PDB file of C-alpha atoms in Angstrom:
ATOM      1  CA  GLU J 309      28.166 -14.257   9.203  1.00  0.00           C
ATOM      2  CA  CYS J 310      25.679 -13.308   8.025  1.00  0.00           C
ATOM      3  CA  MET J 311      23.506 -15.821   8.853  1.00  0.00           C
ATOM      4  CA  ALA J 312      24.205 -14.365  13.244  1.00  0.00           C
ATOM      5  CA  ALA J 313      23.855 -10.792  12.349  1.00  0.00           C
ATOM      6  CA  ILE J 314      21.106 -10.975  11.635  1.00  0.00           C
ATOM      7  CA  GLU J 315      20.044 -12.560  14.358  1.00  0.00           C
ATOM      8  CA  ALA J 316      21.660  -9.950  16.274  1.00  0.00           C
ATOM      9  CA  LEU J 317      20.245  -7.510  14.923  1.00  0.00           C
ATOM     10  CA  PHE J 318      16.402  -7.885  15.470  1.00  0.00           C
ATOM     11  CA  ILE J 319      17.156 -10.603  18.817  1.00  0.00           C
ATOM     12  CA  ASN J 320      19.863  -9.541  20.421  1.00  0.00           C
ATOM     13  CA  GLN J 321      18.929  -6.247  22.993  1.00  0.00           C
ATOM     14  CA  ASP J 322      22.600  -4.858  23.287  1.00  0.00           C
ATOM     15  CA  THR J 323      22.171  -1.151  21.732  1.00  0.00           C
ATOM     16  CA  THR J 324      26.024  -1.802  20.112  1.00  0.00           C
ATOM     17  CA  VAL J 325      25.749  -5.284  19.302  1.00  0.00           C
ATOM     18  CA  LYS J 326      22.297  -3.978  16.975  1.00  0.00           C
ATOM     19  CA  LYS J 327      24.510  -1.285  15.465  1.00  0.00           C
ATOM     20  CA  GLN J 328      28.352  -2.992  14.960  1.00  0.00           C
ATOM     21  CA  ALA J 329      25.290  -5.581  13.092  1.00  0.00           C
ATOM     22  CA  ASP J 330      23.319  -2.862  10.850  1.00  0.00           C
ATOM     23  CA  GLU J 331      26.300  -1.568   9.853  1.00  0.00           C
ATOM     24  CA  TRP J 332      27.879  -4.720   9.091  1.00  0.00           C
ATOM     25  CA  LEU J 333      25.174  -6.035   6.869  1.00  0.00           C
ATOM     26  CA  THR J 334      24.795  -3.132   5.244  1.00  0.00           C
ATOM     27  CA  ASN J 335      28.345  -2.691   3.893  1.00  0.00           C
ATOM     28  CA  PHE J 336      27.617  -6.681   2.952  1.00  0.00           C
ATOM     29  CA  GLN J 337      24.416  -5.927   1.305  1.00  0.00           C
ATOM     30  CA  ARG J 338      26.487  -3.861  -1.720  1.00  0.00           C
ATOM     31  CA  LYS J 339      29.163  -7.100  -1.993  1.00  0.00           C
ATOM     32  CA  PRO J 340      28.272  -8.976  -5.393  1.00  0.00           C
ATOM     33  CA  VAL J 341      27.685 -11.893  -3.227  1.00  0.00           C
ATOM     34  CA  ALA J 342      25.409 -10.527  -1.669  1.00  0.00           C
ATOM     35  CA  TRP J 343      22.340 -12.237  -4.480  1.00  0.00           C
ATOM     36  CA  ASN J 344      23.371 -15.620  -4.498  1.00  0.00           C
ATOM     37  CA  VAL J 345      23.909 -15.609   0.260  1.00  0.00           C
ATOM     38  CA  ALA J 346      19.285 -13.450  -0.626  1.00  0.00           C
ATOM     39  CA  ASP J 347      18.418 -16.725  -2.761  1.00  0.00           C
ATOM     40  CA  GLN J 348      19.794 -19.290  -0.604  1.00  0.00           C
ATOM     41  CA  ILE J 349      18.684 -17.945   2.729  1.00  0.00           C
ATOM     42  CA  LEU J 350      14.800 -17.838   1.072  1.00  0.00           C
ATOM     43  CA  ALA J 351      15.727 -20.686  -0.024  1.00  0.00           C
ATOM     44  CA  ARG J 352      15.259 -22.088   3.412  1.00  0.00           C
ATOM     45  CA  THR J 353      12.049 -23.094   5.070  1.00  0.00           C
ATOM     46  CA  ASP J 354      13.645 -23.149   9.198  1.00  0.00           C
ATOM     47  CA  PHE J 355      15.177 -20.043   8.653  1.00  0.00           C
ATOM     48  CA  THR J 356      12.606 -16.968  11.151  1.00  0.00           C
ATOM     49  CA  GLU J 357      10.551 -14.256  10.063  1.00  0.00           C
ATOM     50  CA  HIS J 358      13.611 -12.073  10.486  1.00  0.00           C
ATOM     51  CA  ALA J 359      16.010 -13.240   8.235  1.00  0.00           C
ATOM     52  CA  HIS J 360      13.534 -13.954   4.995  1.00  0.00           C
ATOM     53  CA  PHE J 361      12.602 -10.609   5.468  1.00  0.00           C
ATOM     54  CA  HIS J 362      16.518  -9.334   5.852  1.00  0.00           C
ATOM     55  CA  ALA J 363      17.690 -11.078   2.173  1.00  0.00           C
ATOM     56  CA  ALA J 364      13.809 -10.003   0.149  1.00  0.00           C
ATOM     57  CA  GLN J 365      15.943  -6.517   1.758  1.00  0.00           C
ATOM     58  CA  ILE J 366      19.013  -7.084   0.195  1.00  0.00           C
ATOM     59  CA  TRP J 367      17.317  -8.359  -2.953  1.00  0.00           C
ATOM     60  CA  ARG J 368      15.086  -5.191  -2.981  1.00  0.00           C
ATOM     61  CA  ASN J 369      18.213  -2.929  -2.301  1.00  0.00           C
ATOM     62  CA  LYS J 370      20.212  -5.248  -5.055  1.00  0.00           C
ATOM     63  CA  VAL J 371      17.416  -3.964  -8.127  1.00  0.00           C
ATOM     64  CA  THR J 372      17.333  -0.667  -7.095  1.00  0.00           C
ATOM     65  CA  TYR J 373      21.074   0.446  -6.952  1.00  0.00           C
ATOM     66  CA  ASP J 374      22.827  -2.482  -8.340  1.00  0.00           C
ATOM     67  CA  PHE J 375      20.650  -3.999 -10.975  1.00  0.00           C
ATOM     68  CA  LEU J 376      23.386  -3.432 -13.150  1.00  0.00           C
ATOM     69  CA  ASP J 377      25.279  -5.509 -11.321  1.00  0.00           C
ATOM     70  CA  LEU J 378      24.223  -8.367 -13.862  1.00  0.00           C
ATOM     71  CA  GLN J 379      25.824  -8.179 -16.894  1.00  0.00           C
ATOM     72  CA  ASP J 380      24.212 -10.705 -19.681  1.00  0.00           C
ATOM     73  CA  ALA J 381      20.380 -11.634 -19.856  1.00  0.00           C
ATOM     74  CA  GLU J 382      20.970 -15.002 -19.061  1.00  0.00           C
ATOM     75  CA  SER J 383      21.793 -13.601 -15.642  1.00  0.00           C
ATOM     76  CA  ARG J 384      19.191 -11.090 -15.636  1.00  0.00           C
ATOM     77  CA  ARG J 385      16.227 -13.930 -16.510  1.00  0.00           C
ATOM     78  CA  SER J 386      18.278 -16.460 -13.698  1.00  0.00           C
ATOM     79  CA  PHE J 387      17.795 -14.435 -11.238  1.00  0.00           C
ATOM     80  CA  ARG J 388      13.415 -13.007 -13.144  1.00  0.00           C
ATOM     81  CA  ASP J 389      12.676 -17.184 -12.676  1.00  0.00           C
ATOM     82  CA  SER J 390      14.141 -16.873  -8.932  1.00  0.00           C
ATOM     83  CA  LEU J 391      12.928 -14.014  -7.604  1.00  0.00           C
ATOM     84  CA  LEU J 392       9.145 -15.649  -9.453  1.00  0.00           C
ATOM     85  CA  ASN J 393       9.724 -18.591  -7.576  1.00  0.00           C
ATOM     86  CA  HIS J 394       9.934 -17.389  -4.059  1.00  0.00           C
ATOM     87  CA  LEU J 395       7.073 -14.943  -4.133  1.00  0.00           C
ATOM     88  CA  VAL J 396       4.990 -18.345  -5.266  1.00  0.00           C
ATOM     89  CA  ARG J 397       6.051 -19.691  -2.109  1.00  0.00           C
ATOM     90  CA  PHE J 398       6.042 -16.696   0.274  1.00  0.00           C
ATOM     91  CA  ARG J 399       2.765 -16.407  -1.368  1.00  0.00           C
ATOM     92  CA  GLN J 400       0.848 -16.728   1.303  1.00  0.00           C
ATOM     93  CA  GLY J 401       3.476 -14.379   3.633  1.00  0.00           C
ATOM     94  CA  PRO J 402       4.611 -13.334   5.895  1.00  0.00           C
ATOM     95  CA  ARG J 403       2.712 -10.180   3.791  1.00  0.00           C
ATOM     96  CA  SER J 404       6.550  -8.768   5.313  1.00  0.00           C
ATOM     97  CA  VAL J 405       8.101 -10.797   3.353  1.00  0.00           C
ATOM     98  CA  ARG J 406       5.477 -10.813  -0.075  1.00  0.00           C
ATOM     99  CA  VAL J 407       5.151  -7.509  -0.228  1.00  0.00           C
ATOM    100  CA  CYS J 408       8.914  -6.716  -0.302  1.00  0.00           C
ATOM    101  CA  LEU J 409       9.289  -8.885  -3.213  1.00  0.00           C
ATOM    102  CA  CYS J 410       6.763  -7.714  -4.887  1.00  0.00           C
ATOM    103  CA  VAL J 411       8.416  -4.030  -4.943  1.00  0.00           C
ATOM    104  CA  CYS J 412      11.964  -6.552  -6.595  1.00  0.00           C
ATOM    105  CA  VAL J 413       9.226  -7.722  -8.952  1.00  0.00           C
ATOM    106  CA  SER J 414       8.055  -4.266 -10.129  1.00  0.00           C
ATOM    107  CA  ALA J 415      11.707  -3.072 -10.604  1.00  0.00           C
ATOM    108  CA  VAL J 416      12.639  -5.851 -12.640  1.00  0.00           C
ATOM    109  CA  VAL J 417       9.739  -5.311 -15.365  1.00  0.00           C
ATOM    110  CA  THR J 418      10.734  -1.641 -15.115  1.00  0.00           C
ATOM    111  CA  HIS J 419      14.582  -2.873 -15.913  1.00  0.00           C
ATOM    112  CA  LEU J 420      14.071  -5.605 -18.173  1.00  0.00           C
ATOM    113  CA  VAL J 421      10.912  -4.504 -20.244  1.00  0.00           C
ATOM    114  CA  GLY J 422      12.887  -1.366 -20.710  1.00  0.00           C
ATOM    115  CA  MET J 423      16.143  -3.657 -21.746  1.00  0.00           C
ATOM    116  CA  GLY J 424      13.275  -5.411 -24.266  1.00  0.00           C
ATOM    117  CA  GLU J 425      14.462  -8.382 -21.788  1.00  0.00           C
ATOM    118  CA  TRP J 426      10.475  -8.529 -21.269  1.00  0.00           C
ATOM    119  CA  PRO J 427       8.226  -7.766 -23.154  1.00  0.00           C
ATOM    120  CA  THR J 428       5.711 -10.417 -21.855  1.00  0.00           C
ATOM    121  CA  ALA J 429       6.013  -8.805 -18.158  1.00  0.00           C
ATOM    122  CA  ILE J 430       1.822  -7.981 -17.403  1.00  0.00           C
ATOM    123  CA  ASP J 431       0.767 -10.504 -18.769  1.00  0.00           C
ATOM    124  CA  ASN J 432       3.110 -13.081 -17.486  1.00  0.00           C
ATOM    125  CA  LEU J 433       2.295 -12.023 -13.733  1.00  0.00           C
ATOM    126  CA  VAL J 434      -1.549 -12.072 -14.611  1.00  0.00           C
ATOM    127  CA  SER J 435      -1.086 -15.890 -15.695  1.00  0.00           C
ATOM    128  CA  LEU J 436       0.832 -16.648 -12.052  1.00  0.00           C
ATOM    129  CA  PHE J 437      -1.050 -14.851  -9.624  1.00  0.00           C
ATOM    130  CA  GLY J 438      -4.225 -13.766 -11.109  1.00  0.00           C
ATOM    131  CA  GLN J 439      -5.812 -15.968  -9.055  1.00  0.00           C
ATOM    132  CA  PRO J 440      -8.503 -15.115  -6.626  1.00  0.00           C
ATOM    133  CA  GLU J 441      -5.898 -16.882  -3.973  1.00  0.00           C
ATOM    134  CA  THR J 442      -3.081 -14.691  -4.983  1.00  0.00           C
ATOM    135  CA  ALA J 443      -5.473 -11.431  -6.117  1.00  0.00           C
ATOM    136  CA  LEU J 444      -3.825  -9.025  -3.070  1.00  0.00           C
ATOM    137  CA  LEU J 445      -0.656 -10.551  -4.474  1.00  0.00           C
ATOM    138  CA  LEU J 446      -1.152  -9.521  -7.934  1.00  0.00           C
ATOM    139  CA  LEU J 447      -3.249  -6.002  -6.776  1.00  0.00           C
ATOM    140  CA  ASP J 448       0.751  -5.221  -5.005  1.00  0.00           C
ATOM    141  CA  ILE J 449       2.975  -5.817  -8.372  1.00  0.00           C
ATOM    142  CA  LEU J 450       0.285  -3.750  -9.487  1.00  0.00           C
ATOM    143  CA  THR J 451      -0.022  -1.167  -7.837  1.00  0.00           C
ATOM    144  CA  PHE J 452       3.956  -1.168  -7.045  1.00  0.00           C
ATOM    145  CA  ALA J 453       4.345  -1.914 -11.197  1.00  0.00           C
ATOM    146  CA  PRO J 454       4.361   2.714 -12.450  1.00  0.00           C
ATOM    147  CA  GLU J 455       5.849   4.123  -8.957  1.00  0.00           C
ATOM    148  CA  GLU J 456       9.681   2.005  -9.461  1.00  0.00           C
ATOM    149  CA  ALA J 457       8.789   2.732 -12.704  1.00  0.00           C
ATOM    150  CA  SER J 458       8.820   6.420 -12.243  1.00  0.00           C
ATOM    151  CA  SER J 459      10.627   6.245  -9.691  1.00  0.00           C
ATOM    152  CA  HIS J 460      13.954   8.518  -9.474  1.00  0.00           C
ATOM    153  CA  ARG J 461      15.668   5.797  -6.758  1.00  0.00           C
ATOM    154  CA  LEU J 462      15.979   3.222  -9.731  1.00  0.00           C
ATOM    155  CA  VAL J 463      19.635   2.404 -11.303  1.00  0.00           C
ATOM    156  CA  THR J 464      19.043   1.947 -14.454  1.00  0.00           C
ATOM    157  CA  PRO J 465      18.994   4.012 -18.148  1.00  0.00           C
ATOM    158  CA  GLU J 466      16.370   6.929 -18.560  1.00  0.00           C
ATOM    159  CA  GLU J 467      15.491   5.406 -22.094  1.00  0.00           C
ATOM    160  CA  ALA J 468      15.280   1.944 -19.886  1.00  0.00           C
ATOM    161  CA  GLN J 469      12.099   4.024 -17.578  1.00  0.00           C
ATOM    162  CA  GLY J 470      10.889   5.333 -20.225  1.00  0.00           C
ATOM    163  CA  LYS J 471      10.385   2.699 -21.955  1.00  0.00           C
ATOM    164  CA  ALA J 472       8.815   0.719 -19.454  1.00  0.00           C
ATOM    165  CA  LEU J 473       6.055   3.766 -18.634  1.00  0.00           C
ATOM    166  CA  MET J 474       5.389   3.667 -22.413  1.00  0.00           C
ATOM    167  CA  TYR J 475       4.818  -0.019 -21.697  1.00  0.00           C
ATOM    168  CA  LEU J 476       2.452   0.211 -18.302  1.00  0.00           C
ATOM    169  CA  SER J 477       0.427   3.510 -21.020  1.00  0.00           C
ATOM    170  CA  THR J 478      -0.028   0.126 -23.734  1.00  0.00           C
ATOM    171  CA  VAL J 479      -1.427  -2.429 -20.758  1.00  0.00           C
ATOM    172  CA  SER J 480      -3.391   0.327 -19.834  1.00  0.00           C
ATOM    173  CA  PRO J 481      -6.508  -1.452 -20.589  1.00  0.00           C
ATOM    174  CA  LYS J 482      -6.118  -4.555 -19.800  1.00  0.00           C
ATOM    175  CA  ILE J 483      -5.208  -3.404 -16.630  1.00  0.00           C
ATOM    176  CA  LEU J 484      -8.014  -1.320 -16.216  1.00  0.00           C
ATOM    177  CA  SER J 485     -10.871  -4.202 -17.103  1.00  0.00           C
ATOM    178  CA  MET J 486      -8.686  -6.388 -14.634  1.00  0.00           C
ATOM    179  CA  LEU J 487      -9.381  -3.419 -11.716  1.00  0.00           C
ATOM    180  CA  GLN J 488     -12.596  -2.979 -12.584  1.00  0.00           C
ATOM    181  CA  SER J 489     -13.342  -7.463 -12.265  1.00  0.00           C
ATOM    182  CA  TYR J 490     -11.057  -7.169  -9.380  1.00  0.00           C
ATOM    183  CA  LEU J 491     -14.326  -4.471  -7.995  1.00  0.00           C
ATOM    184  CA  GLU J 492     -17.217  -6.079  -9.127  1.00  0.00           C
ATOM    185  CA  SER J 493     -15.942  -9.815  -7.368  1.00  0.00           C
ATOM    186  CA  THR J 494     -14.839  -7.835  -4.237  1.00  0.00           C
ATOM    187  CA  GLY J 495     -18.262  -8.552  -2.020  1.00  0.00           C
ATOM    188  CA  ASN J 496     -18.046  -7.349   0.878  1.00  0.00           C
ATOM    189  CA  ASN J 497     -13.836  -8.074   1.301  1.00  0.00           C
ATOM    190  CA  THR J 498     -12.973  -4.131   1.999  1.00  0.00           C
ATOM    191  CA  GLU J 499      -8.778  -5.535   1.597  1.00  0.00           C
ATOM    192  CA  LEU J 500      -9.478  -6.552  -1.636  1.00  0.00           C
ATOM    193  CA  GLN J 501     -11.414  -3.258  -2.766  1.00  0.00           C
ATOM    194  CA  ARG J 502      -8.784  -0.831  -0.990  1.00  0.00           C
ATOM    195  CA  THR J 503      -5.782  -2.599  -2.736  1.00  0.00           C
ATOM    196  CA  VAL J 504      -7.397  -2.350  -5.946  1.00  0.00           C
ATOM    197  CA  LEU J 505      -8.646   1.461  -5.674  1.00  0.00           C
ATOM    198  CA  LYS J 506      -4.971   2.482  -4.280  1.00  0.00           C
ATOM    199  CA  ALA J 507      -3.471   0.297  -7.638  1.00  0.00           C
ATOM    200  CA  LEU J 508      -5.723   2.270  -9.325  1.00  0.00           C
ATOM    201  CA  LEU J 509      -4.473   5.112  -7.821  1.00  0.00           C
ATOM    202  CA  SER J 510      -0.417   3.862  -8.350  1.00  0.00           C
ATOM    203  CA  TRP J 511      -1.364   3.638 -12.583  1.00  0.00           C
ATOM    204  CA  ILE J 512      -2.879   7.329 -12.872  1.00  0.00           C
ATOM    205  CA  ARG J 513      -0.239   9.994 -11.179  1.00  0.00           C
ATOM    206  CA  ALA J 514       2.272   8.015 -12.856  1.00  0.00           C
ATOM    207  CA  ALA J 515       0.046   8.718 -16.113  1.00  0.00           C
ATOM    208  CA  THR J 516       0.123   4.994 -17.245  1.00  0.00           C
ATOM    209  CA  ILE J 517      -3.543   5.213 -17.428  1.00  0.00           C
ATOM    210  CA  ASP J 518      -4.838   7.627 -20.633  1.00  0.00           C
ATOM    211  CA  ILE J 519      -7.082   9.784 -18.594  1.00  0.00           C
ATOM    212  CA  ASN J 520      -9.853   9.893 -20.853  1.00  0.00           C
ATOM    213  CA  THR J 521      -9.766   6.604 -21.410  1.00  0.00           C
ATOM    214  CA  PHE J 522     -10.147   6.182 -17.603  1.00  0.00           C
ATOM    215  CA  ILE J 523     -13.612   8.049 -17.765  1.00  0.00           C
ATOM    216  CA  ASP J 524     -14.842   5.981 -20.677  1.00  0.00           C
ATOM    217  CA  HIS J 525     -13.764   3.225 -18.727  1.00  0.00           C
ATOM    218  CA  PRO J 526     -16.820   1.195 -17.455  1.00  0.00           C
ATOM    219  CA  LEU J 527     -14.936   0.994 -14.614  1.00  0.00           C
ATOM    220  CA  PHE J 528     -14.871   4.953 -14.105  1.00  0.00           C
ATOM    221  CA  GLN J 529     -19.085   4.591 -14.019  1.00  0.00           C
ATOM    222  CA  SER J 530     -18.238   2.109 -11.444  1.00  0.00           C
ATOM    223  CA  LEU J 531     -16.619   4.749  -9.273  1.00  0.00           C
ATOM    224  CA  LEU J 532     -18.812   7.331  -8.783  1.00  0.00           C
TER     225      LEU J 532
END
């Protein structure tokens, strides 16, 4: 039924059918079963990009508004691992699916770091996606991480977001050095250059990088 609604939303030309499908999917994604259905859709290699994108969107909404549905640490860890496995599979695209999953990962970092359940989040993500072929993916996660940690939309205890922001501040020296390394190796890759600068700006805006530390860092000097 979920797949039928997705196909109706993206393929059917009848505006009435599209509206009904949109309403059905909006109601469906609020249900606890949506976690598992989205997981099953993302796992299917024979489904369309539309289906994968909407499944990723379901997860994006769930981690934003309903993450506390996952009531025990094992459920949250299992979801995190499944999310990362799907991101590995979609690391080369489609971009719409990959970016949506990156936002999910960034939100999960805030939730789990704030709960004390993922104290090595950034190190783990750098190890998993720090290779040259997945640089853009990692930079997307790093761009979204401070945004999610400071988002007013994210339904999580306020102290959890505070702890997540403190954690990001703690790892920011590593992030500055990594961004500098990426910037030095971009060559003529303007997309990678823009993505590095976008990530840097995100960390500065969220005040997760101490401005005096940044001014003294070689990355700042290289931007002058």
